[in-house]
Short mmCIF file of C-alpha atoms in Angstrom, two decimals:
data_model
loop_
_atom_site.label_atom_id
_atom_site.label_comp_id
_atom_site.label_asym_id
_atom_site.label_seq_id
_atom_site.Cartn_x
_atom_site.Cartn_y
_atom_site.Cartn_z
CA MET S 983 50.84 7.67 -45.44
CA GLY S 984 52.39 9.52 -42.46
CA LYS S 985 50.11 12.51 -43.13
CA ARG S 986 47.01 10.26 -43.07
CA ILE S 987 48.14 8.71 -39.77
CA ARG S 988 48.65 12.18 -38.22
CA LEU S 989 45.19 13.33 -39.40
CA PHE S 990 43.60 10.15 -37.98
CA ALA S 991 45.38 10.69 -34.65
CA ALA S 992 44.22 14.31 -34.47
CA ALA S 993 40.65 13.25 -35.19
CA LEU S 994 40.90 10.58 -32.51
CA VAL S 995 42.13 13.14 -29.95
CA LEU S 996 39.24 15.47 -30.86
CA MET S 997 36.66 12.69 -30.53
CA THR S 998 38.15 11.63 -27.20
CA SER S 999 38.06 15.19 -25.83
CA MET S 1000 34.38 15.54 -26.86
CA THR S 1001 33.48 12.34 -25.02
CA THR S 1002 35.47 12.96 -21.84
CA SER S 1003 34.05 16.48 -21.47
CA CYS S 1004 30.87 14.82 -20.11
CA ASP S 1005 32.63 12.27 -17.90
CA ASN S 1006 32.00 14.29 -14.73
CA ARG S 1007 28.24 13.83 -15.23
CA LYS S 1008 28.07 10.43 -17.01
CA THR S 1009 28.69 9.75 -20.66
CA CYS S 1010 26.26 11.18 -23.24
CA GLU S 1011 24.04 8.51 -24.73
CA ASN S 1012 23.26 8.55 -28.42
CA ASN S 1013 19.73 7.61 -29.35
CA ASP S 1014 19.16 4.87 -31.88
CA GLU S 1015 18.64 6.50 -35.28
CA SER S 1016 15.30 5.53 -36.67
CA HIS S 1017 12.82 6.73 -39.25
CA GLU S 1018 10.08 6.90 -36.60
CA PRO S 1019 10.39 9.70 -34.01
CA GLN S 1020 11.37 8.43 -30.58
CA VAL S 1021 9.02 10.02 -28.05
CA ARG S 1022 9.15 9.68 -24.29
CA TRP S 1023 7.64 11.93 -21.59
CA GLY S 1024 6.04 13.89 -24.41
CA ILE S 1025 9.50 14.86 -25.73
CA VAL S 1026 10.86 13.94 -29.16
CA LEU S 1027 14.24 12.41 -28.30
CA ASP S 1028 15.69 12.31 -31.83
CA SER S 1029 19.15 13.93 -31.78
CA LEU S 1030 19.06 14.14 -27.97
CA GLY S 1031 20.75 12.13 -25.24
CA VAL S 1032 19.33 10.83 -21.96
CA ILE S 1033 21.14 10.46 -18.64
CA ASP S 1034 19.31 8.30 -16.08
CA SER S 1035 20.11 8.87 -12.42
CA GLN S 1036 18.45 9.16 -9.03
CA VAL S 1037 18.16 11.84 -6.37
CA GLU S 1038 20.93 11.54 -3.81
CA ASN S 1039 20.65 12.16 -0.08
CA SER S 1040 20.46 15.89 0.76
CA ASP S 1041 20.06 16.70 -2.95
CA VAL S 1042 18.25 19.90 -3.90
CA LEU S 1043 17.34 21.04 -7.40
CA SER S 1044 20.29 23.40 -7.71
CA ALA S 1045 22.76 20.63 -6.80
CA ILE S 1046 21.25 18.30 -9.41
CA LEU S 1047 21.28 20.92 -12.16
CA LEU S 1048 24.82 22.09 -11.38
CA ARG S 1049 25.96 18.49 -11.51
CA HIS S 1050 24.61 18.26 -15.05
CA GLY S 1051 25.89 21.57 -16.42
CA SER S 1052 23.02 23.96 -15.70
CA ASP S 1053 23.20 27.04 -13.46
CA MET S 1054 21.77 28.62 -10.32
CA ALA S 1055 19.66 31.13 -12.25
CA THR S 1056 17.79 28.32 -14.02
CA ALA S 1057 17.22 26.54 -10.71
CA TYR S 1058 15.82 29.73 -9.15
CA HIS S 1059 13.39 30.44 -12.00
CA LEU S 1060 12.35 26.79 -12.20
CA GLU S 1061 11.55 26.62 -8.50
CA LYS S 1062 9.41 29.74 -8.79
CA GLU S 1063 7.61 28.62 -11.96
CA SER S 1064 6.83 25.07 -10.83
CA GLN S 1065 4.97 25.92 -7.62
CA ASN S 1066 1.57 25.43 -9.28
CA THR S 1067 2.46 22.17 -11.04
CA TYR S 1068 4.86 20.09 -8.93
CA SER S 1069 7.13 21.98 -6.59
CA VAL S 1070 10.80 21.04 -6.76
CA ARG S 1071 10.71 21.01 -2.95
CA LYS S 1072 8.84 17.71 -3.18
CA ILE S 1073 11.78 15.93 -4.84
CA ARG S 1074 12.80 13.02 -2.63
CA PRO S 1075 16.06 11.01 -2.31
CA GLY S 1076 16.04 7.68 -4.10
CA ASN S 1077 13.52 8.66 -6.78
CA PRO S 1078 14.76 8.43 -10.38
CA TYR S 1079 15.27 11.45 -12.60
CA HIS S 1080 16.39 11.88 -16.21
CA ILE S 1081 18.40 14.62 -17.89
CA ILE S 1082 17.60 15.13 -21.58
CA HIS S 1083 20.50 16.94 -23.22
CA GLU S 1084 21.94 18.13 -26.50
CA LEU S 1085 24.58 15.93 -28.14
CA ASP S 1086 27.15 18.70 -28.04
CA SER S 1087 30.57 18.82 -26.41
CA VAL S 1088 29.16 19.78 -22.99
CA CYS S 1089 25.88 17.81 -23.00
CA THR S 1090 23.77 20.98 -22.58
CA PRO S 1091 20.66 20.01 -20.56
CA LYS S 1092 17.28 20.80 -22.14
CA TYR S 1093 14.87 19.04 -19.78
CA MET S 1094 14.84 17.33 -16.42
CA VAL S 1095 12.21 14.63 -15.83
CA TYR S 1096 11.49 13.55 -12.26
CA ASP S 1097 9.59 10.30 -11.55
CA ILE S 1098 6.89 11.11 -9.01
CA SER S 1099 5.81 7.46 -9.01
CA ALA S 1100 5.99 4.43 -11.25
CA THR S 1101 3.26 5.90 -13.48
CA GLU S 1102 3.51 9.68 -13.00
CA TYR S 1103 6.29 12.14 -13.78
CA VAL S 1104 6.96 15.87 -14.03
CA VAL S 1105 8.90 17.53 -16.85
CA TYR S 1106 10.95 20.66 -16.12
CA SER S 1107 12.04 22.66 -19.16
CA LEU S 1108 15.57 24.06 -18.74
CA GLY S 1109 15.84 26.05 -21.98
CA ASP S 1110 15.11 29.66 -22.79
CA SER S 1111 11.44 29.08 -21.96
CA ILE S 1112 11.21 27.70 -18.41
CA PHE S 1113 8.03 25.73 -17.64
CA SER S 1114 6.86 22.43 -16.17
CA TYR S 1115 4.06 19.93 -16.65
CA ILE S 1116 2.92 16.63 -15.17
CA GLY S 1117 2.46 13.56 -17.34
CA SER S 1118 1.56 9.92 -16.85
CA ILE S 1119 2.67 6.64 -18.39
CA PRO S 1120 -0.15 4.64 -20.02
CA THR S 1121 -1.02 1.58 -17.97
CA ASP S 1122 -2.61 -1.79 -18.71
CA THR S 1123 -4.67 -3.71 -16.17
CA VAL S 1124 -4.61 -7.50 -16.25
CA THR S 1125 -6.81 -9.80 -14.19
CA ARG S 1126 -4.74 -12.42 -12.39
CA PHE S 1127 -5.58 -15.54 -10.43
CA ILE S 1128 -3.61 -17.12 -7.62
CA CYS S 1129 -4.37 -19.82 -5.06
CA GLY S 1130 -2.43 -21.72 -2.48
CA ASN S 1131 -2.20 -23.17 1.02
CA ILE S 1132 -0.88 -21.50 4.15
CA SER S 1133 2.38 -23.10 5.27
CA SER S 1134 3.67 -20.36 7.57
CA SER S 1135 1.98 -17.01 6.94
CA LEU S 1136 -0.33 -15.42 4.39
CA TRP S 1137 2.43 -13.03 3.26
CA ASN S 1138 4.87 -15.88 2.67
CA ALA S 1139 2.21 -17.87 0.80
CA MET S 1140 1.65 -14.93 -1.56
CA ILE S 1141 5.38 -14.54 -2.20
CA GLU S 1142 5.78 -18.27 -2.83
CA GLN S 1143 3.10 -18.13 -5.54
CA GLY S 1144 4.59 -15.05 -7.23
CA ALA S 1145 1.79 -12.67 -6.24
CA HIS S 1146 2.37 -9.00 -5.52
CA PRO S 1147 3.18 -8.67 -1.76
CA ALA S 1148 0.44 -6.03 -1.37
CA ILE S 1149 -2.22 -8.68 -2.01
CA ALA S 1150 -1.70 -10.15 1.48
CA GLY S 1151 -2.57 -6.85 3.12
CA MET S 1152 -5.46 -6.22 0.73
CA LEU S 1153 -6.89 -9.66 1.47
CA SER S 1154 -6.62 -8.96 5.19
CA ASP S 1155 -8.58 -5.74 4.64
CA VAL S 1156 -11.31 -7.50 2.65
CA TYR S 1157 -11.83 -10.03 5.46
CA SER S 1158 -11.00 -7.73 8.38
CA TRP S 1159 -14.56 -8.02 9.70
CA THR S 1160 -15.06 -11.75 9.23
CA ILE S 1161 -11.75 -13.62 9.61
CA ASP S 1162 -9.37 -13.53 12.54
CA PHE S 1163 -6.04 -13.54 10.68
CA PHE S 1164 -4.17 -14.08 13.94
CA GLY S 1165 -5.84 -17.47 14.13
CA ILE S 1166 -5.22 -18.80 10.61
CA GLN S 1167 -3.68 -22.24 10.54
CA VAL S 1168 -1.40 -24.31 8.36
CA ARG S 1169 -3.42 -25.88 5.52
CA ASP S 1170 -5.92 -23.00 5.44
CA SER S 1171 -6.15 -21.96 1.79
CA PHE S 1172 -7.02 -19.05 -0.46
CA ALA S 1173 -8.04 -18.33 -4.03
CA VAL S 1174 -7.99 -14.78 -5.36
CA TYR S 1175 -8.80 -12.94 -8.59
CA TYR S 1176 -7.19 -9.51 -8.60
CA GLU S 1177 -5.93 -6.76 -10.89
CA GLU S 1178 -2.27 -6.10 -11.66
CA VAL S 1179 -1.22 -2.83 -13.24
CA PHE S 1180 1.57 -2.68 -15.84
CA ALA S 1181 3.42 0.27 -17.35
CA ASP S 1182 5.97 -0.21 -20.14
CA SER S 1183 5.60 -4.00 -19.63
CA SER S 1184 6.69 -3.71 -15.98
CA ARG S 1185 4.42 -4.44 -13.04
CA VAL S 1186 3.94 -1.20 -11.14
CA GLY S 1187 1.21 -2.11 -8.68
CA VAL S 1188 -2.11 -3.76 -8.06
CA GLY S 1189 -5.67 -2.65 -8.60
CA SER S 1190 -8.54 -4.25 -6.70
CA ILE S 1191 -9.37 -7.72 -5.46
CA LEU S 1192 -12.32 -8.77 -7.62
CA ALA S 1193 -13.22 -12.09 -6.01
CA ALA S 1194 -11.77 -14.36 -3.35
CA ASN S 1195 -12.37 -17.38 -1.19
CA PHE S 1196 -10.48 -17.94 2.05
CA VAL S 1197 -10.92 -21.38 3.59
CA THR S 1198 -10.35 -21.51 7.34
CA ARG S 1199 -10.90 -24.71 9.33
CA GLY S 1200 -12.72 -26.14 6.32
CA LYS S 1201 -15.18 -23.24 6.05
CA ASN S 1202 -15.48 -21.18 2.86
CA HIS S 1203 -15.44 -17.39 3.12
CA TYR S 1204 -16.41 -15.92 -0.25
CA ALA S 1205 -15.93 -12.28 -1.21
CA PHE S 1206 -17.12 -10.58 -4.39
CA ARG S 1207 -16.51 -6.92 -5.18
CA TYR S 1208 -19.75 -5.17 -6.11
CA LYS S 1209 -20.92 -1.57 -6.40
CA TYR S 1210 -24.31 -1.44 -4.73
CA HIS S 1211 -26.76 1.43 -5.35
CA GLY S 1212 -24.11 3.81 -6.62
CA GLU S 1213 -22.04 3.60 -3.45
CA ARG S 1214 -18.34 2.80 -3.44
CA PRO S 1215 -17.65 -0.90 -4.18
CA GLU S 1216 -17.79 -3.26 -1.22
CA TYR S 1217 -17.52 -7.00 -0.71
CA PHE S 1218 -20.41 -9.42 -0.36
CA ASP S 1219 -20.61 -13.19 -0.01
CA GLU S 1220 -22.46 -15.69 -2.20
CA ASN S 1221 -25.74 -14.86 -0.42
CA GLY S 1222 -25.42 -11.09 -0.84
CA THR S 1223 -24.42 -10.58 2.78
CA SER S 1224 -21.99 -7.74 3.31
CA LEU S 1225 -18.58 -8.67 4.68
CA ARG S 1226 -18.60 -5.38 6.54
CA ARG S 1227 -19.56 -5.61 10.20
CA ALA S 1228 -20.27 -3.17 12.98
CA PHE S 1229 -16.82 -4.01 14.44
CA LEU S 1230 -13.46 -5.04 13.02
CA LYS S 1231 -12.12 -8.43 14.07
CA ALA S 1232 -8.95 -6.91 15.54
CA PRO S 1233 -7.68 -3.42 16.45
CA LEU S 1234 -4.29 -3.75 14.75
CA SER S 1235 -2.88 -5.39 11.66
CA TYR S 1236 0.57 -6.61 12.70
CA SER S 1237 0.81 -8.78 15.78
CA ARG S 1238 0.39 -12.20 17.34
CA ILE S 1239 -1.86 -13.23 20.19
CA SER S 1240 0.27 -13.72 23.29
CA SER S 1241 -2.55 -14.21 25.79
CA ARG S 1242 -6.24 -15.00 25.41
CA PHE S 1243 -9.41 -14.28 27.37
CA SER S 1244 -9.37 -16.26 30.63
CA ASN S 1245 -11.03 -16.35 34.04
CA ALA S 1246 -7.82 -17.66 35.64
CA ARG S 1247 -4.43 -16.68 34.26
CA VAL S 1248 -1.03 -16.47 35.92
CA HIS S 1249 0.07 -12.85 35.45
CA PRO S 1250 3.50 -12.85 33.75
CA VAL S 1251 4.86 -10.14 36.08
CA THR S 1252 3.09 -10.52 39.45
CA LYS S 1253 2.71 -14.35 39.14
CA ILE S 1254 -0.73 -13.99 40.73
CA VAL S 1255 -3.59 -16.07 39.35
CA ARG S 1256 -6.46 -13.80 38.36
CA ALA S 1257 -8.92 -13.22 35.55
CA HIS S 1258 -7.65 -11.75 32.28
CA HIS S 1259 -10.74 -10.50 30.51
CA GLY S 1260 -9.05 -9.40 27.32
CA VAL S 1261 -6.79 -10.47 24.48
CA ASP S 1262 -3.10 -9.52 24.42
CA TYR S 1263 -1.69 -8.75 20.98
CA ALA S 1264 2.12 -8.78 21.02
CA ALA S 1265 3.51 -6.28 18.53
CA PRO S 1266 6.50 -3.93 18.14
CA ALA S 1267 6.33 -0.68 20.09
CA GLY S 1268 4.73 2.02 17.97
CA THR S 1269 2.48 -0.33 15.97
CA PRO S 1270 -0.72 1.60 15.08
CA VAL S 1271 -3.87 0.76 17.03
CA TYR S 1272 -7.30 1.39 15.48
CA SER S 1273 -10.81 1.70 16.85
CA ILE S 1274 -12.78 -1.42 15.91
CA GLY S 1275 -15.96 0.60 15.42
CA ASP S 1276 -17.64 3.98 15.41
CA GLY S 1277 -17.98 5.54 18.85
CA VAL S 1278 -16.99 8.18 21.37
CA VAL S 1279 -13.86 8.21 23.56
CA ILE S 1280 -15.17 8.20 27.12
CA THR S 1281 -11.81 7.75 28.88
CA ARG S 1282 -8.24 8.70 28.05
CA ALA S 1283 -6.15 8.23 31.16
CA TRP S 1284 -3.47 6.37 33.09
CA ASP S 1285 -4.47 3.11 34.78
CA SER S 1286 -2.63 2.94 38.09
CA LYS S 1287 -3.54 -0.75 38.48
CA GLY S 1288 -1.12 -1.75 35.71
CA GLY S 1289 -2.84 -0.86 32.44
CA GLY S 1290 -0.69 2.21 31.78
CA ASN S 1291 -1.95 4.57 29.09
CA TYR S 1292 -5.41 3.44 28.05
CA LEU S 1293 -8.52 4.43 26.13
CA LYS S 1294 -12.16 3.47 26.47
CA ILE S 1295 -14.56 3.88 23.55
CA LYS S 1296 -18.34 3.65 23.87
CA HIS S 1297 -19.77 2.37 20.58
CA ASN S 1298 -23.47 2.23 21.40
CA SER S 1299 -25.78 1.43 24.30
CA THR S 1300 -24.46 -2.15 24.34
CA TYR S 1301 -20.73 -2.25 23.51
CA THR S 1302 -17.63 -0.56 24.95
CA THR S 1303 -14.01 -1.36 24.08
CA GLU S 1304 -10.78 -0.75 25.99
CA TYR S 1305 -7.17 -0.42 24.71
CA MET S 1306 -4.36 -0.69 27.31
CA HIS S 1307 -0.54 -0.33 27.68
CA LEU S 1308 -0.42 2.28 24.89
CA LYS S 1309 2.86 4.00 24.17
CA GLY S 1310 0.92 7.12 23.26
CA PHE S 1311 -2.31 8.45 21.82
CA ALA S 1312 -3.00 9.53 18.25
CA LYS S 1313 -3.22 13.23 17.52
CA GLY S 1314 -6.63 14.67 18.36
CA ILE S 1315 -7.74 11.72 20.49
CA THR S 1316 -9.14 13.13 23.73
CA GLN S 1317 -12.08 12.42 25.98
CA GLY S 1318 -15.25 13.20 24.02
CA THR S 1319 -13.67 12.65 20.58
CA HIS S 1320 -15.92 10.92 18.04
CA VAL S 1321 -14.01 8.17 16.22
CA SER S 1322 -14.89 6.07 13.20
CA GLN S 1323 -14.26 2.41 12.47
CA GLY S 1324 -10.61 1.86 11.54
CA GLN S 1325 -9.48 5.30 12.80
CA LEU S 1326 -6.00 5.54 14.34
CA ILE S 1327 -6.32 6.04 18.10
CA GLY S 1328 -2.92 5.15 19.55
CA TYR S 1329 0.26 3.09 19.43
CA VAL S 1330 1.35 -0.20 20.98
CA GLY S 1331 3.57 0.23 24.02
CA ALA S 1332 4.58 -1.35 27.33
CA THR S 1333 3.32 1.26 29.79
CA GLY S 1334 2.08 0.12 33.18
CA VAL S 1335 2.84 -3.45 34.28
CA ALA S 1336 4.03 -5.29 31.16
CA THR S 1337 6.86 -7.66 30.22
CA GLY S 1338 7.10 -6.18 26.72
CA PRO S 1339 5.21 -4.14 24.12
CA HIS S 1340 1.68 -5.40 23.53
CA LEU S 1341 -1.94 -4.28 23.38
CA ASP S 1342 -4.38 -5.52 26.01
CA PHE S 1343 -7.71 -5.28 24.17
CA ARG S 1344 -11.03 -5.71 25.95
CA VAL S 1345 -14.70 -5.71 24.95
CA PHE S 1346 -17.63 -5.11 27.27
CA LYS S 1347 -21.26 -5.99 26.48
CA ASN S 1348 -23.76 -4.27 28.75
CA GLY S 1349 -20.90 -3.66 31.17
CA THR S 1350 -19.71 -7.30 31.27
CA ALA S 1351 -16.38 -8.36 29.74
CA ILE S 1352 -16.75 -10.80 26.83
CA ASP S 1353 -14.18 -12.67 24.74
CA PRO S 1354 -13.30 -10.40 21.75
CA LEU S 1355 -12.40 -13.45 19.68
CA ARG S 1356 -15.88 -14.94 20.08
CA MET S 1357 -17.98 -11.94 19.10
CA ASP S 1358 -20.49 -12.83 16.41
CA LEU S 1359 -21.96 -9.59 15.13
CA PRO S 1360 -24.53 -9.16 12.35
CA ALA S 1361 -23.52 -7.80 8.96
CA VAL S 1362 -24.64 -4.37 7.85
CA ASP S 1363 -26.26 -3.29 4.58
CA PRO S 1364 -27.07 -6.67 2.99
CA ILE S 1365 -28.27 -6.72 -0.61
CA SER S 1366 -32.06 -6.51 -0.64
CA ALA S 1367 -34.23 -9.31 -2.01
CA GLU S 1368 -35.28 -7.26 -5.03
CA ASP S 1369 -31.64 -6.50 -5.91
CA MET S 1370 -30.36 -10.06 -5.47
CA PRO S 1371 -30.99 -11.18 -9.11
CA ALA S 1372 -28.86 -8.30 -10.45
CA TYR S 1373 -26.11 -9.07 -7.92
CA LEU S 1374 -26.03 -12.78 -8.68
CA GLU S 1375 -25.89 -12.09 -12.40
CA ALA S 1376 -23.01 -9.63 -11.94
CA VAL S 1377 -20.84 -12.02 -9.92
CA HIS S 1378 -21.98 -15.34 -11.42
CA ASP S 1379 -18.84 -15.97 -13.47
CA TYR S 1380 -16.51 -15.25 -10.56
CA MET S 1381 -18.60 -17.43 -8.24
CA GLU S 1382 -18.21 -20.30 -10.68
CA LEU S 1383 -14.48 -19.76 -11.09
CA ILE S 1384 -13.83 -19.47 -7.37
CA GLY S 1385 -15.90 -22.56 -6.69
CA LEU S 1386 -13.85 -24.56 -9.19
CA VAL S 1387 -10.43 -23.53 -7.97
CA THR S 1388 -11.12 -24.13 -4.30
CA SER S 1389 -11.96 -27.76 -5.04
CA ALA S 1390 -8.80 -28.36 -7.07
CA ASP S 1391 -5.76 -29.97 -5.50
CA SER S 1392 -3.18 -28.19 -7.63
CA VAL S 1393 -1.89 -24.68 -7.18
CA ALA S 1394 -1.59 -22.50 -10.28
CA THR S 1395 -1.14 -18.93 -11.39
CA GLN S 1396 -2.47 -17.66 -14.71
CA ASP S 1397 -3.90 -14.72 -16.60
CA VAL S 1398 -7.66 -14.74 -16.92
CA PRO S 1399 -10.03 -12.43 -18.75
CA ALA S 1400 -11.76 -9.79 -16.66
CA VAL S 1401 -15.40 -10.53 -15.94
CA GLN S 1402 -17.58 -7.54 -16.69
#
């Protein structure tokens, strides 16, 4: 009896020493024994362990490998070999990585897997044969529907209904030519069909908005994604009119209107009543500012009358736009530079005479200042009459669905089949 107890104690000590030998790098994990091979990242994990971790601040490959029992020589050869696949220099703090190891007393590492994104990874072989390859996790795309009313902001409304936060920004992009999102009101509503992307049953992102209706001040704004004449997909309304316009509705995407177009405004600094022929968008310093249309920079200068750093862009023989109080200019933006619609041109600031960071945005038509918020510009590239039947057939189901949900009083979220 005493002999059996001593043998059991010795075995227990041996088992304990085998387990604690890995404690400085996390405990080895045994894989569930199964008749079917367990495969992940293209690696058969039977009889192997996996340690999940994430890149720490100031981590380099050698530090990670040394922490898990590898050596400097392996790190050197791996860095050299992986340059043409995914360089180890691209490894970033916070991203997950996984060490696949032998189930021996020292947890000998065989592979390191680094998550490039939620759906893409790179495998580094740490054995006798050092190599690397990039793989991807299979994804499923599901069409989702969400609708609701604006109670505070579009972003908050999306969150309240359980939608992916990115949908708010995507919806703003879809309607960037046709809806002034700085002027949306409580009780405005939306209905959206969009794609969500899943990997390993987890939501990893969103695809495209397929159809939408945004109701502002009781007016419907329909949008249907459609690939016209082999071009990249764009958005059209129920009449085949493109949502794209010659100019964007606003030159920045994060702000609030702090002052509108006026012929008599009390200046907040000088207290003098004078015309303010522009729109002030209050936004944090450094907020990106974009050109609302294609054109040429005709002025990049300092306005000594209070405008600070400013740009003027001539779009055509009719329209010119002006962007004032800029903190700085985007790289490559000089007088004579050709810019495209939506191109970064500068950053919100408070240069010149200003109480705080904001953009003073102005539009001139034939040399006369006009209210930027009241511009009504024609659409570009509408669907031709001969192509309208094909378009209407392609978006018919979504038009019907969107029409139904916008008339309903209830708010719901559900999976729906994709319309081909």
